[in-house]
Short mmCIF file of C-alpha atoms and ligand atoms in Angstrom, two decimals:
data_model
loop_
_atom_site.label_atom_id
_atom_site.label_comp_id
_atom_site.label_asym_id
_atom_site.label_seq_id
_atom_site.Cartn_x
_atom_site.Cartn_y
_atom_site.Cartn_z
CA UNK A 476 -0.05 0.13 -0.36
CA UNK A 477 1.27 3.10 -1.13
CA UNK A 478 1.08 6.75 1.06
CA UNK A 479 0.97 10.33 0.33
CA UNK A 480 0.74 13.12 2.64
CA UNK A 481 -1.41 16.20 1.25
CA UNK A 482 -0.29 19.61 3.04
CA UNK A 483 3.24 20.53 3.34
CA UNK A 484 3.07 22.26 6.85
CA UNK A 485 4.94 21.38 10.01
CA UNK A 486 2.82 18.02 10.59
CA UNK A 487 2.64 17.01 7.14
CA UNK A 488 6.54 17.44 6.71
CA UNK A 489 7.22 15.57 10.04
CA UNK A 490 4.75 12.58 8.97
CA UNK A 491 6.11 12.11 5.29
CA UNK A 492 9.92 12.57 6.50
CA UNK A 493 8.82 9.58 9.45
CA UNK A 494 6.81 7.58 7.03
CA UNK A 495 9.95 7.95 4.23
CA UNK A 496 12.23 5.61 6.44
CA UNK A 497 9.83 2.64 5.41
CA UNK A 498 9.52 3.36 1.88
CA UNK A 499 8.64 6.03 -0.85
CA UNK A 500 6.10 8.77 0.20
CA UNK A 501 4.79 11.71 -1.79
CA UNK A 502 4.04 15.15 -0.24
CA UNK A 503 1.91 17.72 -1.54
CA UNK A 504 2.29 21.45 -1.28
CA UNK A 505 -0.61 23.69 -3.01
CA UNK A 506 2.03 25.64 -3.55
CA UNK A 507 4.29 24.83 -6.63
CA UNK A 508 6.84 27.36 -5.59
CA UNK A 509 7.47 25.62 -2.11
CA UNK A 510 7.17 22.31 -3.99
CA UNK A 511 10.18 23.14 -6.01
CA UNK A 512 12.07 25.15 -3.18
CA UNK A 513 11.46 21.56 -0.96
CA UNK A 514 12.58 19.49 -3.77
CA UNK A 515 15.80 21.61 -4.46
CA UNK A 516 16.58 22.32 -0.86
CA UNK A 517 15.68 19.20 0.28
CA UNK A 518 13.99 21.21 3.91
CA UNK A 519 11.09 22.82 4.46
CA UNK A 520 12.48 26.09 4.75
CA UNK A 521 9.28 27.77 6.07
CA UNK A 522 7.96 25.31 8.60
CA UNK A 523 10.68 22.81 9.77
CA UNK A 524 14.33 24.44 8.84
CA UNK A 525 17.34 22.53 9.23
CA UNK A 526 15.49 19.16 9.40
CA UNK A 527 16.70 17.31 6.16
CA UNK A 528 14.23 15.53 3.87
CA UNK A 529 15.03 11.60 3.23
CA UNK A 530 15.61 10.56 -0.44
CA UNK A 531 12.69 8.49 -0.17
CA UNK A 532 10.35 11.61 0.04
CA UNK A 533 9.36 13.60 -3.39
CA UNK A 534 7.44 16.76 -3.08
CA UNK A 535 4.89 17.71 -5.60
CA UNK A 536 2.14 20.27 -6.73
CA UNK A 537 0.58 18.12 -8.68
CA UNK A 538 -2.28 16.43 -6.95
CA UNK A 539 -3.37 14.02 -9.34
CA UNK A 540 -0.03 12.60 -9.07
CA UNK A 541 -0.04 12.60 -5.19
CA UNK A 542 -3.54 11.04 -5.17
CA UNK A 543 -2.37 7.95 -7.02
CA UNK A 544 -1.56 6.59 -3.56
CA UNK A 545 -3.80 4.27 -1.51
CA UNK A 546 -3.64 6.18 1.55
CA UNK A 547 -3.67 10.13 1.54
CA UNK A 548 -3.03 11.75 4.91
CA UNK A 549 -4.66 14.80 5.07
CA UNK A 550 -2.47 17.54 6.98
CA UNK A 551 -4.33 20.71 6.43
CA UNK A 552 -5.91 22.82 9.55
CA UNK A 553 -9.34 21.99 10.60
CA UNK A 554 -10.88 25.30 9.00
CA UNK A 555 -9.37 24.38 5.87
CA UNK A 556 -10.22 20.64 5.65
CA UNK A 557 -13.74 20.75 3.82
CA UNK A 558 -12.44 23.09 1.14
CA UNK A 559 -9.64 21.62 0.63
CA UNK A 560 -11.55 18.39 0.10
CA UNK A 561 -13.91 19.97 -2.00
CA UNK A 562 -11.57 21.65 -4.16
CA UNK A 563 -10.32 18.29 -5.14
CA UNK A 564 -12.96 15.91 -4.86
CA UNK A 565 -12.60 13.73 -7.68
CA UNK A 566 -9.14 13.10 -7.03
CA UNK A 567 -9.60 11.86 -3.61
CA UNK A 568 -12.63 9.81 -4.28
CA UNK A 569 -11.86 5.99 -3.45
CA UNK A 570 -8.93 6.42 -1.53
CA UNK A 571 -8.50 6.07 1.92
CA UNK A 572 -8.59 9.44 3.82
CA UNK A 573 -6.84 9.84 7.07
CA UNK A 574 -7.11 13.06 8.64
CA UNK A 575 -4.33 14.91 10.64
CA UNK A 576 -5.81 17.73 12.00
CA UNK A 577 -7.08 18.85 15.55
CA UNK A 578 -10.12 20.82 15.66
CA UNK A 579 -13.96 21.40 15.26
CA UNK A 580 -15.17 23.51 12.33
CA UNK A 581 -16.45 26.69 13.48
CA UNK A 582 -19.77 26.91 11.29
CA UNK A 583 -20.79 23.10 11.49
CA UNK A 584 -19.51 22.09 15.30
CA UNK A 585 -18.32 19.00 13.31
CA UNK A 586 -14.93 17.17 13.81
CA UNK A 587 -13.02 15.85 10.84
CA UNK A 588 -14.11 12.47 10.29
CA UNK A 589 -17.99 14.21 10.08
CA UNK A 590 -16.37 16.55 7.87
CA UNK A 591 -14.88 14.13 5.19
CA UNK A 592 -18.03 11.90 5.57
CA UNK A 593 -20.32 15.15 4.49
CA UNK A 594 -17.87 16.00 1.77
CA UNK A 595 -17.32 12.72 0.34
CA UNK A 596 -19.84 10.12 1.62
CA UNK A 597 -18.90 6.62 1.18
CA UNK A 598 -15.12 7.33 1.97
CA UNK A 599 -12.88 5.01 4.09
CA UNK A 600 -11.86 7.39 6.93
CA UNK A 601 -9.43 7.35 9.81
CA UNK A 602 -7.88 9.95 11.83
CA UNK A 603 -4.31 10.41 13.17
CA UNK A 604 -3.92 12.33 16.40
CA UNK A 605 -2.22 12.23 19.61
CA UNK A 606 0.69 14.06 21.40
CA UNK A 607 3.35 14.95 18.90
CA UNK A 608 5.22 18.16 17.83
CA UNK A 609 6.27 17.90 14.25
CA UNK A 610 9.72 18.77 15.30
CA UNK A 611 10.26 15.78 17.53
CA UNK A 612 8.70 13.19 14.87
CA UNK A 613 11.10 15.09 12.03
CA UNK A 614 14.09 14.53 14.35
CA UNK A 615 13.17 11.01 14.92
CA UNK A 616 12.41 11.06 18.70
CA UNK A 617 10.11 8.57 20.04
CA UNK A 618 6.53 9.40 19.46
CA UNK A 619 3.25 7.51 20.07
CA UNK A 620 0.14 8.54 18.67
CA UNK A 621 -3.50 7.20 18.22
CA UNK A 622 -4.98 5.73 14.92
CA UNK A 623 -8.89 6.06 15.24
CA UNK A 624 -10.82 4.24 12.82
CA UNK A 625 -14.56 3.02 12.83
CA UNK A 626 -13.53 0.02 10.84
CA UNK A 627 -11.78 -2.26 13.15
CA UNK A 628 -9.93 -4.10 10.23
CA UNK A 629 -8.81 -1.08 8.10
CA UNK A 630 -7.63 0.46 11.67
CA UNK A 631 -5.38 -2.40 11.88
CA UNK A 632 -4.11 -2.06 8.35
CA UNK A 633 -3.09 1.76 8.82
CA UNK A 634 -1.63 1.20 12.01
CA UNK A 635 0.46 -1.60 10.47
CA UNK A 636 1.15 1.03 7.62
CA UNK A 637 1.84 4.16 9.14
CA UNK A 638 3.96 2.91 12.38
CA UNK A 639 7.47 3.77 11.55
CA UNK A 640 10.52 3.13 13.83
CA UNK A 641 10.35 6.09 15.81
CA UNK A 642 6.49 6.67 15.29
CA UNK A 643 4.42 4.00 17.26
CA UNK A 644 0.67 3.54 16.37
CA UNK A 645 -2.04 2.50 19.18
CA UNK A 646 -5.71 2.44 17.24
CA UNK A 647 -8.85 2.67 18.63
CA UNK A 648 -12.29 2.31 17.22
CA UNK A 649 -13.82 5.39 19.09
CA UNK A 650 -13.21 7.93 16.52
CA UNK A 651 -15.44 10.56 18.24
CA UNK A 652 -13.38 10.60 21.79
CA UNK A 653 -9.77 10.72 19.66
CA UNK A 654 -11.16 13.48 17.78
CA UNK A 655 -12.53 15.55 20.40
CA UNK A 656 -9.43 14.64 22.71
CA UNK A 657 -7.22 16.36 20.06
CA UNK A 658 -9.55 19.16 19.52
CA UNK A 659 -10.56 20.34 22.76
CA UNK A 660 -7.11 19.99 24.54
CA UNK A 661 -5.77 22.98 21.98
CA UNK A 662 -8.48 25.21 23.82
CA UNK A 663 -7.07 24.48 27.21
CA UNK A 664 -3.67 24.88 26.50
CA UNK A 665 -4.44 28.52 25.21
CA UNK A 666 -6.05 29.11 28.76
CA UNK A 667 -2.89 27.46 30.47
CA UNK A 668 -0.86 29.60 28.41
CA UNK A 669 -2.48 32.44 29.62
CA UNK A 670 -2.43 31.74 33.19
CA UNK A 671 1.00 31.24 32.85
CA UNK A 672 2.13 34.18 31.05
CA UNK A 673 0.19 36.55 33.22
CA UNK A 674 1.98 35.08 36.22
CA UNK A 675 -0.93 33.21 37.94
CA UNK A 676 1.55 30.14 38.56
CA UNK A 677 2.06 26.83 38.28
CA UNK A 678 -0.77 25.58 40.72
CA UNK A 679 -3.40 27.79 38.95
CA UNK A 680 -1.95 26.04 35.62
CA UNK A 681 -2.84 22.81 37.29
CA UNK A 682 -6.35 23.61 38.41
CA UNK A 683 -6.94 24.86 34.90
CA UNK A 684 -5.48 21.56 33.26
CA UNK A 685 -7.89 19.38 35.73
CA UNK A 686 -10.76 21.08 35.61
CA UNK A 687 -10.31 21.71 31.59
CA UNK A 688 -9.96 18.22 31.54
CA UNK A 689 -13.33 17.60 33.09
CA UNK A 690 -14.93 19.90 30.79
CA UNK A 691 -13.36 17.75 27.69
CA UNK A 692 -14.83 14.63 29.30
CA UNK A 693 -18.11 16.11 29.67
CA UNK A 694 -18.54 17.14 25.76
CA UNK A 695 -16.71 14.04 24.72
CA UNK A 696 -19.05 11.50 26.66
CA UNK A 697 -22.34 13.75 25.81
CA UNK A 698 -21.31 13.09 21.84
CA UNK A 699 -20.84 9.55 22.28
CA UNK A 700 -17.06 9.11 23.07
CA UNK A 701 -15.89 6.24 25.59
CA UNK A 702 -14.35 7.73 28.58
CA UNK A 703 -11.36 5.45 28.33
CA UNK A 704 -10.22 7.57 25.11
CA UNK A 705 -10.11 10.72 26.83
CA UNK A 706 -7.49 9.34 29.30
CA UNK A 707 -5.78 7.72 26.75
CA UNK A 708 -2.90 9.73 24.33
CA UNK A 709 -5.42 11.67 22.34
CA UNK A 710 -6.97 12.84 25.28
CA UNK A 711 -5.03 12.99 28.63
CA UNK A 712 -1.40 12.51 26.74
CA UNK A 713 -1.89 15.21 24.09
CA UNK A 714 -2.96 17.65 27.05
CA UNK A 715 -0.26 17.27 29.21
CA UNK A 716 2.14 18.04 26.39
CA UNK A 717 0.50 20.80 24.86
CA UNK A 718 -0.58 22.48 28.34
CA UNK A 719 3.18 22.26 29.19
CA UNK A 720 5.53 22.86 26.48
CA UNK A 721 6.52 26.17 24.85
CA UNK A 722 7.11 24.32 21.33
CA UNK A 723 2.99 24.33 21.22
CA UNK A 724 1.63 27.13 19.43
CA UNK A 725 -1.59 27.17 21.11
CA UNK A 726 0.33 27.41 24.69
CA UNK A 727 2.42 30.18 23.27
CA UNK A 728 -0.62 31.99 21.75
CA UNK A 729 -1.96 32.04 25.24
CA UNK A 730 1.23 33.15 26.88
CA UNK A 731 1.26 36.18 24.69
CA UNK A 732 -2.28 36.84 25.71
CA UNK A 733 -1.24 36.79 29.37
CA UNK A 734 2.00 38.77 29.07
CA UNK A 735 -0.24 41.22 26.89
CA UNK A 736 2.12 40.64 24.01
CA UNK A 737 1.74 40.83 20.12
CA UNK A 738 1.52 37.33 18.59
CA UNK A 739 2.19 36.66 14.63
CA UNK A 740 -1.85 35.79 13.42
CA UNK A 741 -0.47 34.12 10.55
CA UNK A 742 0.69 31.06 12.65
CA UNK A 743 -1.82 27.99 12.91
CA UNK A 744 -3.89 28.30 16.32
CA UNK A 745 -6.20 25.80 16.29
CA UNK A 746 -7.45 26.37 19.92
CA UNK A 747 -9.09 29.78 18.73
CA UNK A 748 -11.61 28.61 16.61
CA UNK A 749 -12.12 25.51 18.34
CA UNK A 750 -12.88 27.60 21.38
CA UNK A 751 -16.13 29.55 19.57
CA UNK A 752 -17.19 26.28 18.16
CA UNK A 753 -16.78 24.78 21.93
CA UNK A 754 -18.78 27.64 22.93
CA UNK A 755 -21.79 27.33 20.60
CA UNK A 756 -22.08 23.62 21.50
CA UNK A 757 -21.70 24.14 25.06
CA UNK A 758 -25.07 26.41 24.57
CA UNK A 759 -26.77 23.92 22.30
CA UNK A 760 -26.35 21.12 24.75
CA UNK A 761 -27.01 22.98 27.81
CA UNK A 762 -23.94 22.03 29.12
CA UNK A 763 -21.47 23.96 31.33
CA UNK A 764 -18.02 24.25 29.52
CA UNK A 765 -16.58 27.41 31.42
CA UNK A 766 -13.29 27.41 30.49
CA UNK A 767 -13.30 26.62 26.81
CA UNK A 768 -16.07 29.50 26.86
CA UNK A 769 -13.81 32.36 28.71
CA UNK A 770 -10.80 31.00 26.47
CA UNK A 771 -13.01 31.84 23.46
CA UNK A 772 -13.78 35.33 25.03
CA UNK A 773 -10.01 35.95 25.64
CA UNK A 774 -9.07 34.91 22.45
CA UNK A 775 -11.83 37.83 21.17
CA UNK A 776 -10.26 40.63 23.27
CA UNK A 777 -13.55 40.83 25.38
CA UNK A 778 -11.53 40.05 29.05
CA UNK A 779 -8.12 40.29 30.32
CA UNK A 780 -6.66 37.35 31.70
CA UNK A 781 -7.00 38.61 35.42
CA UNK A 782 -11.04 39.30 34.60
CA UNK A 783 -10.89 36.13 32.94
CA UNK A 784 -9.80 34.01 36.47
CA UNK A 785 -12.02 36.19 38.40
CA UNK A 786 -14.98 35.32 36.72
CA UNK A 787 -13.93 31.53 36.63
CA UNK A 788 -12.80 31.56 40.59
CA UNK A 789 -16.51 33.55 41.23
CA UNK A 790 -18.62 30.54 39.77
CA UNK A 791 -20.96 28.81 42.41
CA UNK A 792 -19.15 26.17 44.63
CA UNK A 793 -19.58 22.74 43.25
CA UNK A 794 -18.78 18.83 43.85
CA UNK A 795 -15.85 17.79 42.04
N1 NAI B 1949 2.92 21.12 13.95
C1 NAI B 1949 2.44 19.95 14.91
O1 NAI B 1949 3.35 19.80 15.98
C2 NAI B 1949 1.23 19.09 14.72
C3 NAI B 1949 0.23 19.54 14.25
N2 NAI B 1949 -0.79 18.63 14.02
C4 NAI B 1949 -2.35 19.19 13.52
O2 NAI B 1949 -2.08 19.17 12.06
C5 NAI B 1949 -3.04 20.17 11.39
C6 NAI B 1949 -1.94 21.01 10.36
O3 NAI B 1949 -0.97 21.63 11.39
P1 NAI B 1949 0.40 22.19 10.98
O4 NAI B 1949 1.12 21.08 9.76
O5 NAI B 1949 1.30 22.20 11.88
O6 NAI B 1949 0.15 23.87 10.17
P2 NAI B 1949 1.25 24.67 9.30
O7 NAI B 1949 0.23 25.95 9.58
O8 NAI B 1949 2.50 24.24 9.68
O9 NAI B 1949 0.49 24.07 7.95
C7 NAI B 1949 -0.66 24.22 7.12
C8 NAI B 1949 -0.70 23.63 5.81
O10 NAI B 1949 -1.92 23.47 5.38
C9 NAI B 1949 -1.63 24.00 3.76
N3 NAI B 1949 -2.94 24.39 3.65
C10 NAI B 1949 -3.94 25.40 4.75
N4 NAI B 1949 -4.93 25.47 3.83
C11 NAI B 1949 -4.96 24.43 2.60
C12 NAI B 1949 -5.65 24.17 1.55
N5 NAI B 1949 -6.92 24.84 1.24
N6 NAI B 1949 -5.26 22.99 0.77
C13 NAI B 1949 -4.21 22.77 0.79
N7 NAI B 1949 -3.45 23.06 1.77
C14 NAI B 1949 -3.85 24.09 2.40
C15 NAI B 1949 -0.94 25.47 4.46
O11 NAI B 1949 -0.17 25.70 2.78
C16 NAI B 1949 0.46 24.73 5.17
O12 NAI B 1949 1.43 24.14 4.02
C17 NAI B 1949 -3.27 20.99 12.67
O13 NAI B 1949 -4.97 20.90 13.04
C18 NAI B 1949 -2.51 20.89 13.60
O14 NAI B 1949 -3.17 20.71 14.95
C19 NAI B 1949 -1.40 17.79 14.65
C20 NAI B 1949 -0.49 17.47 15.74
C21 NAI B 1949 1.34 17.73 15.63
O1 13P B 1950 -0.91 19.00 18.46
C1 13P B 1950 -0.02 19.01 18.71
C2 13P B 1950 0.91 18.69 20.04
O2 13P B 1950 0.23 17.40 20.05
C3 13P B 1950 0.83 20.69 18.21
O3 13P B 1950 0.62 21.49 19.19
P1 13P B 1950 0.21 22.87 18.49
O4 13P B 1950 -0.96 23.02 17.70
O5 13P B 1950 -0.30 23.73 19.61
O6 13P B 1950 1.82 23.52 18.06
#
């Protein structure tokens, strides 16, 4: 089975580098200029500078060529997934599609599995998610991720196909739990970054992370996830990583909010759009998601971090 990665950002490039250790891999860039540059310099200078592309990795801007592969990894930001798939529906049809994005679509409240099902009905799909920074994967550091696929046999095949020497995949059929874990942790990471950036301390971060995890479980279980999935790599594992590392863009965006510093808005920060989607889902489903809702308001600039924390601390007292 052959594999191609569509989307030549940090994550797509890192996955392609790792997979190239096992055999030929095609990486598709929508930008002819970037594809040419990467082919020539053997490096993704924009997203992963200094990390060489192995010989077995070829970069192209020709989607028809890339989509000859049996398995296509879709490594674009969540809010771009539907548009990218619609633009290239004919080329993607009949392939196995593995979404590699973490988020909830803002207008629909849907995750990547449902967006793929709506855009290309009948397509066989899966999700790759879990704690991993692109830089770590590209450097060949040990990483463990979750491969979620509702079809157990396909999940097993993909697990074998996409596991590499340094990237160990665990599988689950709980696609809802896996995608919500990956989406919701980004929102909490923004909150944790803001808390540290504003000098509120590690104890406050531990409280936000833990109560944020309670929110993640509440929404995920309501949507049909298995609670144990949230305890795994794609939930708690990724939450811990993203809430504690400066390598995370979501966390760094939060830090900038807390420090009242500017932040480059062209950076992919999935948690912002997802926070708004979560706030809407909380209203629609009449559940309490106070930290996620506060992060949505914070990222809009409606609140200062101090006001946000005050409003969270002043909520009615309750059982844990
Ligand atoms: N960077 C990381 O460490 C990790 C990222 N992810 C997830 O991977 C997804 C992608 O993130 P990154 O690669 O880091 O972002 P990035 O900002 O580095 O790259 C995004 C890529 O998507 C491409 N793109 C955007 N719209 C497109 C469209 N309509 N058609 C084709 N290509 C399009 C851009 O040109 C860019 O190459 C996100 O959902 C993120 O949460 C998951 C795990 C780790
Ligand atoms: O998803 C990630 C780590 O698992 C990457 O986090 P950021 O998108 O915050 O950089």
